[in-house]
PDB file of C-alpha atoms and ligand atoms in Angstrom:
ATOM      1  CA  MET A 128       0.116   0.013   0.108  1.00  0.00           C
ATOM      2  CA  ALA A 129       1.155   3.313  -0.871  1.00  0.00           C
ATOM      3  CA  ASP A 130       2.725   5.487   1.986  1.00  0.00           C
ATOM      4  CA  MET A 131      -0.236   7.710   3.466  1.00  0.00           C
ATOM      5  CA  ASP A 132       1.855   9.905   5.455  1.00  0.00           C
ATOM      6  CA  GLY A 133       1.232  13.409   4.480  1.00  0.00           C
ATOM      7  CA  PHE A 134      -1.840  12.171   2.391  1.00  0.00           C
ATOM      8  CA  LYS A 135      -3.495  15.494   0.644  1.00  0.00           C
ATOM      9  CA  GLU A 136      -7.435  15.182   0.230  1.00  0.00           C
ATOM     10  CA  ALA A 137      -8.390  15.614  -3.394  1.00  0.00           C
ATOM     11  CA  ALA A 138      -9.723  19.330  -3.905  1.00  0.00           C
ATOM     12  CA  ALA A 139      -9.053  20.436  -7.108  1.00  0.00           C
ATOM     13  CA  TYR A 140     -12.277  19.479  -9.114  1.00  0.00           C
ATOM     14  CA  GLY A 141     -12.451  22.825 -11.412  1.00  0.00           C
ATOM     15  CA  PHE A 142     -16.104  23.079 -10.693  1.00  0.00           C
ATOM     16  CA  ASP A 143     -15.759  26.322 -13.049  1.00  0.00           C
ATOM     17  CA  GLN A 144     -14.716  24.391 -16.004  1.00  0.00           C
ATOM     18  CA  PRO A 145     -16.636  21.632 -17.511  1.00  0.00           C
ATOM     19  CA  GLN A 146     -14.118  18.817 -18.877  1.00  0.00           C
ATOM     20  CA  LYS A 147     -13.738  19.570 -22.705  1.00  0.00           C
ATOM     21  CA  ASN A 148     -14.710  16.879 -25.224  1.00  0.00           C
ATOM     22  CA  ASN A 149     -11.703  16.843 -27.565  1.00  0.00           C
ATOM     23  CA  SER A 150     -12.631  17.133 -31.010  1.00  0.00           C
ATOM     24  CA  PHE A 151     -10.179  15.565 -33.626  1.00  0.00           C
ATOM     25  CA  PHE A 152      -8.350  17.925 -35.984  1.00  0.00           C
ATOM     26  CA  LEU A 153      -8.395  15.570 -39.060  1.00  0.00           C
ATOM     27  CA  LYS A 154     -11.146  15.489 -41.385  1.00  0.00           C
ATOM     28  CA  GLY A 155     -13.332  12.542 -41.235  1.00  0.00           C
ATOM     29  CA  ASN A 156     -11.340  10.929 -38.558  1.00  0.00           C
ATOM     30  CA  GLU A 157     -13.416  12.364 -35.653  1.00  0.00           C
ATOM     31  CA  ASN A 158     -15.136   9.126 -34.939  1.00  0.00           C
ATOM     32  CA  ARG A 159     -12.119   6.756 -35.007  1.00  0.00           C
ATOM     33  CA  GLY A 160     -10.696   4.891 -32.088  1.00  0.00           C
ATOM     34  CA  TRP A 161      -8.119   6.615 -29.510  1.00  0.00           C
ATOM     35  CA  GLY A 162      -5.279   4.566 -31.170  1.00  0.00           C
ATOM     36  CA  ILE A 163      -6.218   5.558 -34.535  1.00  0.00           C
ATOM     37  CA  GLN A 164      -6.367   9.186 -33.870  1.00  0.00           C
ATOM     38  CA  ASN A 165      -3.291   8.931 -31.739  1.00  0.00           C
ATOM     39  CA  ARG A 166      -1.250   7.381 -34.787  1.00  0.00           C
ATOM     40  CA  LEU A 167      -2.551   9.801 -37.088  1.00  0.00           C
ATOM     41  CA  SER A 168      -1.732  12.593 -34.508  1.00  0.00           C
ATOM     42  CA  ARG A 169       2.225  11.433 -34.821  1.00  0.00           C
ATOM     43  CA  ILE A 170       1.912  11.470 -38.872  1.00  0.00           C
ATOM     44  CA  PHE A 171      -0.161  14.860 -39.121  1.00  0.00           C
ATOM     45  CA  ASN A 172       1.195  17.949 -37.065  1.00  0.00           C
ATOM     46  CA  PRO A 173      -1.887  18.671 -34.828  1.00  0.00           C
ATOM     47  CA  LYS A 174      -0.938  22.424 -35.240  1.00  0.00           C
ATOM     48  CA  THR A 175      -1.001  22.655 -39.080  1.00  0.00           C
ATOM     49  CA  GLY A 176      -3.118  19.601 -39.856  1.00  0.00           C
ATOM     50  CA  ASN A 177      -0.655  18.728 -42.356  1.00  0.00           C
ATOM     51  CA  THR A 178       2.217  16.390 -43.164  1.00  0.00           C
ATOM     52  CA  VAL A 179       5.418  15.883 -45.033  1.00  0.00           C
ATOM     53  CA  MET A 180       6.179  12.141 -45.586  1.00  0.00           C
ATOM     54  CA  LEU A 181       9.110  10.878 -47.180  1.00  0.00           C
ATOM     55  CA  ALA A 182       8.604   7.777 -49.312  1.00  0.00           C
ATOM     56  CA  CYS A 183      11.389   5.183 -50.017  1.00  0.00           C
ATOM     57  CA  ASP A 184       9.272   2.249 -50.643  1.00  0.00           C
ATOM     58  CA  HIS A 185       9.999   2.100 -54.375  1.00  0.00           C
ATOM     59  CA  GLY A 186      12.526  -0.699 -54.213  1.00  0.00           C
ATOM     60  CA  PHE A 187       9.790  -3.364 -53.897  1.00  0.00           C
ATOM     61  CA  ILE A 188       8.346  -3.096 -57.231  1.00  0.00           C
ATOM     62  CA  MET A 189      11.393  -1.092 -58.927  1.00  0.00           C
ATOM     63  CA  GLY A 190      14.454  -2.584 -57.135  1.00  0.00           C
ATOM     64  CA  PRO A 191      17.408  -0.194 -56.421  1.00  0.00           C
ATOM     65  CA  THR A 192      16.098   2.731 -58.291  1.00  0.00           C
ATOM     66  CA  SER A 193      18.284   5.845 -58.576  1.00  0.00           C
ATOM     67  CA  GLY A 194      18.767   7.516 -55.074  1.00  0.00           C
ATOM     68  CA  LEU A 195      17.632   4.284 -52.971  1.00  0.00           C
ATOM     69  CA  GLU A 196      20.653   2.252 -53.836  1.00  0.00           C
ATOM     70  CA  ARG A 197      22.012   2.562 -50.282  1.00  0.00           C
ATOM     71  CA  VAL A 198      19.048   3.770 -48.230  1.00  0.00           C
ATOM     72  CA  ASP A 199      21.300   4.069 -45.418  1.00  0.00           C
ATOM     73  CA  LEU A 200      23.471   6.957 -46.948  1.00  0.00           C
ATOM     74  CA  SER A 201      20.516   8.655 -48.817  1.00  0.00           C
ATOM     75  CA  ILE A 202      17.211   8.438 -46.677  1.00  0.00           C
ATOM     76  CA  ASN A 203      18.632   8.013 -43.103  1.00  0.00           C
ATOM     77  CA  PRO A 204      20.302  11.591 -43.035  1.00  0.00           C
ATOM     78  CA  LEU A 205      16.797  13.316 -44.150  1.00  0.00           C
ATOM     79  CA  ILE A 206      14.366  11.262 -41.601  1.00  0.00           C
ATOM     80  CA  GLU A 207      14.745  13.929 -38.921  1.00  0.00           C
ATOM     81  CA  TYR A 208      13.315  16.546 -41.507  1.00  0.00           C
ATOM     82  CA  ALA A 209      10.419  14.539 -42.172  1.00  0.00           C
ATOM     83  CA  ASP A 210       7.053  14.149 -40.361  1.00  0.00           C
ATOM     84  CA  CYS A 211       6.773  10.286 -41.224  1.00  0.00           C
ATOM     85  CA  LEU A 212       8.859   7.855 -43.087  1.00  0.00           C
ATOM     86  CA  MET A 213       7.015   5.634 -45.665  1.00  0.00           C
ATOM     87  CA  CYS A 214       9.213   2.378 -46.356  1.00  0.00           C
ATOM     88  CA  THR A 215       8.946  -1.777 -46.533  1.00  0.00           C
ATOM     89  CA  ARG A 216       9.463  -3.770 -43.714  1.00  0.00           C
ATOM     90  CA  GLY A 217      12.422  -5.131 -45.525  1.00  0.00           C
ATOM     91  CA  ILE A 218      14.347  -1.670 -45.400  1.00  0.00           C
ATOM     92  CA  LEU A 219      12.706  -0.941 -41.889  1.00  0.00           C
ATOM     93  CA  ARG A 220      14.320  -3.712 -40.418  1.00  0.00           C
ATOM     94  CA  SER A 221      17.712  -3.797 -42.275  1.00  0.00           C
ATOM     95  CA  VAL A 222      18.355  -0.295 -42.692  1.00  0.00           C
ATOM     96  CA  ILE A 223      16.210   2.197 -40.355  1.00  0.00           C
ATOM     97  CA  PRO A 224      17.697   2.772 -36.821  1.00  0.00           C
ATOM     98  CA  PRO A 225      15.168   1.504 -34.413  1.00  0.00           C
ATOM     99  CA  SER A 226      16.279   4.303 -32.074  1.00  0.00           C
ATOM    100  CA  MET A 227      14.741   6.967 -34.366  1.00  0.00           C
ATOM    101  CA  SER A 228      11.507   8.481 -33.268  1.00  0.00           C
ATOM    102  CA  LYS A 229       9.739   8.961 -36.280  1.00  0.00           C
ATOM    103  CA  PRO A 230       6.562   7.532 -37.220  1.00  0.00           C
ATOM    104  CA  VAL A 231       6.515   4.918 -39.828  1.00  0.00           C
ATOM    105  CA  CYS A 232       3.840   4.439 -42.629  1.00  0.00           C
ATOM    106  CA  LEU A 233       4.674   0.724 -43.575  1.00  0.00           C
ATOM    107  CA  ARG A 234       4.009  -0.209 -47.190  1.00  0.00           C
ATOM    108  CA  SER A 235       1.924  -3.206 -46.307  1.00  0.00           C
ATOM    109  CA  ASP A 236       1.640  -4.927 -49.436  1.00  0.00           C
ATOM    110  CA  GLY A 237       3.865  -6.629 -52.008  1.00  0.00           C
ATOM    111  CA  GLY A 238       3.635  -8.927 -54.710  1.00  0.00           C
ATOM    112  CA  THR A 239       4.335  -8.342 -58.566  1.00  0.00           C
ATOM    113  CA  THR A 240       7.090  -5.932 -59.923  1.00  0.00           C
ATOM    114  CA  ILE A 241       7.682  -3.621 -62.813  1.00  0.00           C
ATOM    115  CA  LEU A 242       8.920  -6.660 -64.705  1.00  0.00           C
ATOM    116  CA  THR A 243       5.407  -8.418 -64.825  1.00  0.00           C
ATOM    117  CA  GLU A 244       2.011  -7.203 -63.788  1.00  0.00           C
ATOM    118  CA  LEU A 245       1.739  -4.701 -61.222  1.00  0.00           C
ATOM    119  CA  ASN A 246      -0.361  -4.523 -58.258  1.00  0.00           C
ATOM    120  CA  LEU A 247      -1.165  -8.257 -58.035  1.00  0.00           C
ATOM    121  CA  ASN A 248      -0.147  -7.888 -54.152  1.00  0.00           C
ATOM    122  CA  ARG A 249      -1.218  -9.716 -51.058  1.00  0.00           C
ATOM    123  CA  VAL A 250      -0.934  -7.682 -47.567  1.00  0.00           C
ATOM    124  CA  TYR A 251       1.408  -8.427 -44.637  1.00  0.00           C
ATOM    125  CA  ASP A 252       0.480 -10.225 -41.478  1.00  0.00           C
ATOM    126  CA  VAL A 253      -1.130  -7.732 -39.248  1.00  0.00           C
ATOM    127  CA  GLU A 254       0.868  -9.261 -36.434  1.00  0.00           C
ATOM    128  CA  ASP A 255       4.061  -8.485 -38.183  1.00  0.00           C
ATOM    129  CA  VAL A 256       2.876  -4.791 -38.602  1.00  0.00           C
ATOM    130  CA  ILE A 257       2.345  -4.483 -34.749  1.00  0.00           C
ATOM    131  CA  ARG A 258       5.676  -6.057 -34.264  1.00  0.00           C
ATOM    132  CA  MET A 259       7.417  -3.219 -35.861  1.00  0.00           C
ATOM    133  CA  ASN A 260       5.204  -0.437 -33.978  1.00  0.00           C
ATOM    134  CA  VAL A 261       4.195   1.391 -36.885  1.00  0.00           C
ATOM    135  CA  SER A 262       1.688   4.338 -37.247  1.00  0.00           C
ATOM    136  CA  ALA A 263      -0.031   3.437 -40.388  1.00  0.00           C
ATOM    137  CA  MET A 264      -0.397   0.711 -43.010  1.00  0.00           C
ATOM    138  CA  ALA A 265      -0.240   1.663 -46.737  1.00  0.00           C
ATOM    139  CA  VAL A 266      -2.040  -0.146 -49.246  1.00  0.00           C
ATOM    140  CA  MET A 267      -2.268   0.166 -53.020  1.00  0.00           C
ATOM    141  CA  VAL A 268      -5.469   0.053 -54.581  1.00  0.00           C
ATOM    142  CA  SER A 269      -5.839   0.190 -58.451  1.00  0.00           C
ATOM    143  CA  CYS A 270      -9.095   1.299 -59.726  1.00  0.00           C
ATOM    144  CA  GLY A 271      -9.887   0.491 -63.296  1.00  0.00           C
ATOM    145  CA  ASP A 272      -7.262  -2.263 -63.656  1.00  0.00           C
ATOM    146  CA  LYS A 273      -8.967  -5.349 -65.023  1.00  0.00           C
ATOM    147  CA  ALA A 274      -6.214  -7.686 -63.694  1.00  0.00           C
ATOM    148  CA  SER A 275      -5.647  -6.290 -60.097  1.00  0.00           C
ATOM    149  CA  GLU A 276      -8.742  -3.943 -59.125  1.00  0.00           C
ATOM    150  CA  GLN A 277     -10.420  -6.659 -57.198  1.00  0.00           C
ATOM    151  CA  ILE A 278      -7.531  -8.097 -55.463  1.00  0.00           C
ATOM    152  CA  THR A 279      -6.330  -4.632 -54.331  1.00  0.00           C
ATOM    153  CA  THR A 280      -9.512  -3.540 -53.300  1.00  0.00           C
ATOM    154  CA  HIS A 281      -9.898  -6.477 -51.272  1.00  0.00           C
ATOM    155  CA  ASN A 282      -6.470  -5.896 -49.721  1.00  0.00           C
ATOM    156  CA  LEU A 283      -7.316  -2.487 -48.568  1.00  0.00           C
ATOM    157  CA  VAL A 284     -10.859  -3.807 -46.989  1.00  0.00           C
ATOM    158  CA  HIS A 285      -8.650  -6.503 -45.060  1.00  0.00           C
ATOM    159  CA  THR A 286      -6.118  -4.105 -44.028  1.00  0.00           C
ATOM    160  CA  VAL A 287      -8.817  -1.527 -42.776  1.00  0.00           C
ATOM    161  CA  ASP A 288     -10.570  -4.559 -40.824  1.00  0.00           C
ATOM    162  CA  MET A 289      -7.177  -5.197 -39.360  1.00  0.00           C
ATOM    163  CA  GLY A 290      -6.173  -1.508 -38.629  1.00  0.00           C
ATOM    164  CA  GLU A 291      -9.667  -0.926 -36.847  1.00  0.00           C
ATOM    165  CA  LYS A 292      -9.102  -4.123 -34.911  1.00  0.00           C
ATOM    166  CA  TYR A 293      -5.786  -3.059 -33.695  1.00  0.00           C
ATOM    167  CA  GLY A 294      -5.725   0.793 -33.828  1.00  0.00           C
ATOM    168  CA  ILE A 295      -3.735   1.208 -36.830  1.00  0.00           C
ATOM    169  CA  PRO A 296      -4.907   3.964 -39.418  1.00  0.00           C
ATOM    170  CA  VAL A 297      -4.529   2.871 -43.250  1.00  0.00           C
ATOM    171  CA  LEU A 298      -3.420   5.231 -46.117  1.00  0.00           C
ATOM    172  CA  GLY A 299      -4.963   4.195 -49.359  1.00  0.00           C
ATOM    173  CA  VAL A 300      -2.647   4.715 -52.355  1.00  0.00           C
ATOM    174  CA  THR A 301      -4.201   5.325 -55.588  1.00  0.00           C
ATOM    175  CA  ALA A 302      -2.197   3.214 -58.380  1.00  0.00           C
ATOM    176  CA  VAL A 303      -3.350   4.231 -61.769  1.00  0.00           C
ATOM    177  CA  GLY A 304      -4.670   1.444 -64.003  1.00  0.00           C
ATOM    178  CA  LYS A 305      -2.684   1.205 -67.216  1.00  0.00           C
ATOM    179  CA  ASP A 306      -5.521   2.381 -69.367  1.00  0.00           C
ATOM    180  CA  MET A 307      -6.956   5.119 -67.201  1.00  0.00           C
ATOM    181  CA  ALA A 308      -6.476   8.792 -67.876  1.00  0.00           C
ATOM    182  CA  ARG A 309      -4.515  10.412 -64.968  1.00  0.00           C
ATOM    183  CA  ASP A 310      -7.270  13.147 -64.510  1.00  0.00           C
ATOM    184  CA  ALA A 311      -9.366  14.701 -62.024  1.00  0.00           C
ATOM    185  CA  ARG A 312     -12.602  12.532 -62.966  1.00  0.00           C
ATOM    186  CA  TYR A 313     -10.262   9.353 -62.369  1.00  0.00           C
ATOM    187  CA  PHE A 314      -8.960  10.371 -59.117  1.00  0.00           C
ATOM    188  CA  ARG A 315     -12.098  11.468 -57.697  1.00  0.00           C
ATOM    189  CA  LEU A 316     -13.214   7.922 -58.218  1.00  0.00           C
ATOM    190  CA  ALA A 317     -10.240   6.483 -57.067  1.00  0.00           C
ATOM    191  CA  THR A 318      -9.740   8.313 -53.796  1.00  0.00           C
ATOM    192  CA  ARG A 319     -13.443   8.032 -53.076  1.00  0.00           C
ATOM    193  CA  VAL A 320     -13.199   4.359 -53.320  1.00  0.00           C
ATOM    194  CA  CYS A 321     -10.426   4.170 -50.818  1.00  0.00           C
ATOM    195  CA  ALA A 322     -12.148   6.333 -48.501  1.00  0.00           C
ATOM    196  CA  GLU A 323     -15.344   4.414 -48.743  1.00  0.00           C
ATOM    197  CA  ASN A 324     -13.580   1.088 -47.938  1.00  0.00           C
ATOM    198  CA  GLY A 325     -12.415   2.746 -44.939  1.00  0.00           C
ATOM    199  CA  ALA A 326      -9.039   4.249 -45.509  1.00  0.00           C
ATOM    200  CA  HIS A 327      -8.119   6.826 -42.870  1.00  0.00           C
ATOM    201  CA  PHE A 328      -6.212   8.969 -45.361  1.00  0.00           C
ATOM    202  CA  VAL A 329      -5.382   8.571 -49.305  1.00  0.00           C
ATOM    203  CA  LYS A 330      -2.441   9.210 -51.401  1.00  0.00           C
ATOM    204  CA  THR A 331      -2.998  10.154 -54.959  1.00  0.00           C
ATOM    205  CA  TYR A 332      -1.514  12.465 -57.776  1.00  0.00           C
ATOM    206  CA  PHE A 333      -2.077  16.081 -58.260  1.00  0.00           C
ATOM    207  CA  THR A 334      -3.558  16.881 -61.352  1.00  0.00           C
ATOM    208  CA  ASP A 335      -3.330  20.287 -63.133  1.00  0.00           C
ATOM    209  CA  GLU A 336      -7.064  20.710 -63.739  1.00  0.00           C
ATOM    210  CA  GLY A 337      -9.693  20.142 -60.999  1.00  0.00           C
ATOM    211  CA  PHE A 338      -7.582  19.009 -58.101  1.00  0.00           C
ATOM    212  CA  GLU A 339      -9.697  21.091 -55.517  1.00  0.00           C
ATOM    213  CA  THR A 340     -12.695  18.753 -56.752  1.00  0.00           C
ATOM    214  CA  VAL A 341     -10.587  15.725 -55.881  1.00  0.00           C
ATOM    215  CA  VAL A 342      -9.930  17.053 -52.461  1.00  0.00           C
ATOM    216  CA  ALA A 343     -13.435  18.180 -51.630  1.00  0.00           C
ATOM    217  CA  GLN A 344     -15.340  14.831 -52.498  1.00  0.00           C
ATOM    218  CA  CYS A 345     -12.880  12.796 -50.435  1.00  0.00           C
ATOM    219  CA  PRO A 346     -14.181  12.644 -46.899  1.00  0.00           C
ATOM    220  CA  VAL A 347     -10.586  11.977 -45.347  1.00  0.00           C
ATOM    221  CA  PRO A 348      -7.335  14.177 -45.805  1.00  0.00           C
ATOM    222  CA  ILE A 349      -5.340  13.728 -48.913  1.00  0.00           C
ATOM    223  CA  VAL A 350      -1.663  13.623 -49.144  1.00  0.00           C
ATOM    224  CA  ILE A 351       0.039  13.645 -52.754  1.00  0.00           C
ATOM    225  CA  ALA A 352       2.834  11.540 -54.281  1.00  0.00           C
ATOM    226  CA  GLY A 353       5.456  13.525 -56.073  1.00  0.00           C
ATOM    227  CA  GLY A 354       5.471  11.154 -59.169  1.00  0.00           C
ATOM    228  CA  LYS A 355       8.507  11.033 -61.554  1.00  0.00           C
ATOM    229  CA  LYS A 356      11.434  13.410 -60.959  1.00  0.00           C
ATOM    230  CA  LEU A 357      10.869  17.306 -62.012  1.00  0.00           C
ATOM    231  CA  PRO A 358      13.004  20.121 -62.022  1.00  0.00           C
ATOM    232  CA  GLU A 359      12.795  21.524 -58.419  1.00  0.00           C
ATOM    233  CA  ASN A 360      10.996  24.420 -59.118  1.00  0.00           C
ATOM    234  CA  GLU A 361       8.225  22.343 -60.776  1.00  0.00           C
ATOM    235  CA  ALA A 362       8.316  19.819 -57.876  1.00  0.00           C
ATOM    236  CA  LEU A 363       8.006  22.702 -55.379  1.00  0.00           C
ATOM    237  CA  ASP A 364       5.051  24.253 -57.343  1.00  0.00           C
ATOM    238  CA  LEU A 365       3.293  21.085 -57.531  1.00  0.00           C
ATOM    239  CA  ALA A 366       3.494  20.922 -53.844  1.00  0.00           C
ATOM    240  CA  TYR A 367       2.281  24.533 -53.470  1.00  0.00           C
ATOM    241  CA  ARG A 368      -0.679  24.106 -55.605  1.00  0.00           C
ATOM    242  CA  ALA A 369      -1.899  20.995 -53.992  1.00  0.00           C
ATOM    243  CA  MET A 370      -1.591  22.636 -50.509  1.00  0.00           C
ATOM    244  CA  GLN A 371      -3.455  25.304 -51.999  1.00  0.00           C
ATOM    245  CA  ALA A 372      -6.305  23.200 -53.365  1.00  0.00           C
ATOM    246  CA  GLY A 373      -6.663  21.662 -49.948  1.00  0.00           C
ATOM    247  CA  ALA A 374      -4.150  18.597 -49.830  1.00  0.00           C
ATOM    248  CA  ALA A 375      -3.297  17.826 -46.369  1.00  0.00           C
ATOM    249  CA  GLY A 376       0.527  17.021 -47.269  1.00  0.00           C
ATOM    250  CA  VAL A 377       2.837  15.573 -49.395  1.00  0.00           C
ATOM    251  CA  ASP A 378       4.269  11.761 -49.551  1.00  0.00           C
ATOM    252  CA  MET A 379       6.923  12.458 -51.963  1.00  0.00           C
ATOM    253  CA  GLY A 380       9.906  10.455 -52.789  1.00  0.00           C
ATOM    254  CA  ARG A 381      11.793  10.733 -56.408  1.00  0.00           C
ATOM    255  CA  ASN A 382      11.377  14.588 -56.046  1.00  0.00           C
ATOM    256  CA  VAL A 383      13.506  14.562 -52.839  1.00  0.00           C
ATOM    257  CA  PHE A 384      16.064  11.696 -53.134  1.00  0.00           C
ATOM    258  CA  GLN A 385      16.998  12.120 -56.843  1.00  0.00           C
ATOM    259  CA  SER A 386      17.258  15.915 -56.116  1.00  0.00           C
ATOM    260  CA  GLU A 387      20.591  17.549 -56.285  1.00  0.00           C
ATOM    261  CA  LYS A 388      20.053  18.779 -52.793  1.00  0.00           C
ATOM    262  CA  PRO A 389      17.772  16.229 -50.914  1.00  0.00           C
ATOM    263  CA  LEU A 390      18.016  18.223 -47.874  1.00  0.00           C
ATOM    264  CA  ALA A 391      17.483  21.428 -49.351  1.00  0.00           C
ATOM    265  CA  MET A 392      14.273  19.943 -51.045  1.00  0.00           C
ATOM    266  CA  MET A 393      12.988  18.529 -47.827  1.00  0.00           C
ATOM    267  CA  LYS A 394      13.224  21.782 -45.869  1.00  0.00           C
ATOM    268  CA  ALA A 395      11.499  23.577 -49.065  1.00  0.00           C
ATOM    269  CA  ILE A 396       8.700  21.254 -48.918  1.00  0.00           C
ATOM    270  CA  TYR A 397       8.536  21.711 -45.266  1.00  0.00           C
ATOM    271  CA  ALA A 398       8.008  25.364 -45.448  1.00  0.00           C
ATOM    272  CA  ILE A 399       5.235  24.818 -48.129  1.00  0.00           C
ATOM    273  CA  VAL A 400       3.213  22.457 -46.177  1.00  0.00           C
ATOM    274  CA  HIS A 401       3.545  23.851 -42.960  1.00  0.00           C
ATOM    275  CA  GLU A 402       4.343  27.343 -43.106  1.00  0.00           C
ATOM    276  CA  ASN A 403       2.350  28.220 -45.970  1.00  0.00           C
ATOM    277  CA  MET A 404       5.482  29.614 -48.270  1.00  0.00           C
ATOM    278  CA  ASN A 405       4.796  30.047 -51.798  1.00  0.00           C
ATOM    279  CA  SER A 406       6.697  28.188 -54.470  1.00  0.00           C
ATOM    280  CA  LYS A 407       8.649  31.032 -55.643  1.00  0.00           C
ATOM    281  CA  ASP A 408      10.241  31.617 -52.234  1.00  0.00           C
ATOM    282  CA  ALA A 409      10.528  28.136 -51.519  1.00  0.00           C
ATOM    283  CA  PHE A 410      12.767  27.750 -54.739  1.00  0.00           C
ATOM    284  CA  GLU A 411      14.766  30.817 -53.555  1.00  0.00           C
ATOM    285  CA  PHE A 412      15.138  28.931 -50.280  1.00  0.00           C
ATOM    286  CA  TYR A 413      16.150  25.477 -52.114  1.00  0.00           C
ATOM    287  CA  ASN A 414      18.582  27.597 -54.065  1.00  0.00           C
ATOM    288  CA  ASP A 415      20.368  29.582 -51.186  1.00  0.00           C
ATOM    289  CA  PHE A 416      20.527  26.356 -49.170  1.00  0.00           C
ATOM    290  CA  LYS A 417      24.197  25.276 -48.770  1.00  0.00           C
ATOM    291  CA  ALA A 418      24.769  21.777 -47.381  1.00  0.00           C
TER     292      ALA A 418
HETATM  293  C1  LIG B 660       4.052   4.224 -54.990  1.00  0.00           C
HETATM  294  O1  LIG B 660       3.226   3.430 -54.820  1.00  0.00           O
HETATM  295  C2  LIG B 660       5.281   4.362 -54.031  1.00  0.00           C
HETATM  296  O2  LIG B 660       4.172   4.046 -53.084  1.00  0.00           O
HETATM  297  C3  LIG B 660       5.820   5.728 -53.944  1.00  0.00           C
HETATM  298  O3  LIG B 660       6.030   5.650 -52.554  1.00  0.00           O
HETATM  299  C4  LIG B 660       4.937   6.904 -54.357  1.00  0.00           C
HETATM  300  O4  LIG B 660       4.532   7.042 -55.760  1.00  0.00           O
HETATM  301  C5  LIG B 660       5.835   8.403 -53.798  1.00  0.00           C
HETATM  302  O5  LIG B 660       6.797   8.534 -54.516  1.00  0.00           O
HETATM  303  P1  LIG B 660       7.082   9.314 -55.468  1.00  0.00           P
HETATM  304  O6  LIG B 660       6.905  10.958 -54.926  1.00  0.00           O
HETATM  305  O7  LIG B 660       8.324   9.135 -56.060  1.00  0.00           O
HETATM  306  O8  LIG B 660       6.204   9.129 -56.563  1.00  0.00           O
END
């Protein structure tokens, strides 16, 4: 029994202040469980509502793509400047220091590669995901692709079931079917399918036209992938325009780790996402950055 010497009677009941109900800051995630909201709050900054995710999961379909030959050399020094790291379990276990404190969004499906038919994937065992203490599971969904639409949608459904059971949010990743146009009409459908099947947030691509309609109709936050490597000013402009259209952040890979100055890109993107810097200033910041 605790020592009762000097015991003080409880008195601070705060009668003048009703207990606050905590409303949750992320779109469409108000009614989730505590574990899911807590993990989402590690990925998205509660002050800005946004996130800078650093994606380096490309190897599971592409092998050692440029910039990811040695993840320990290229990605590890950048992790502290991201809000969240997105990678596969192989890279996490073999290269990422377990002492790092950033949340991980784990690529949680795998299967076919660029050498055959993409997206015929199966998902990781959730017990293995739990062992890695991750903050979210990312699963690809390829709407409109005859060969893989059904299996990838089932993968998402199953992963959301597991995520809800164990309090782990799910990122639905829109993979564009081979014959699909990469336009707002397609991404409205693809992001909505992810959200309707229970994804807690969705990753998609920016579109020059109508991206605000993609964001508006998706009931959960959207983060954008960077896509193929662009000149730095264009990549920063893409991030800025996506944020202006209502995105809640980025999950970028090649436009960071294939840049001439990856750390400067990380910091410029961070300024756009969290400090509302415009793309012109962000590009100047990138150019001036010495490292
Ligand atoms: C795609 O499925 C992968 O998840 C990549 O992580 C994603 O495309 C983001 O990387 P990038 O900005 O290079 O497109």
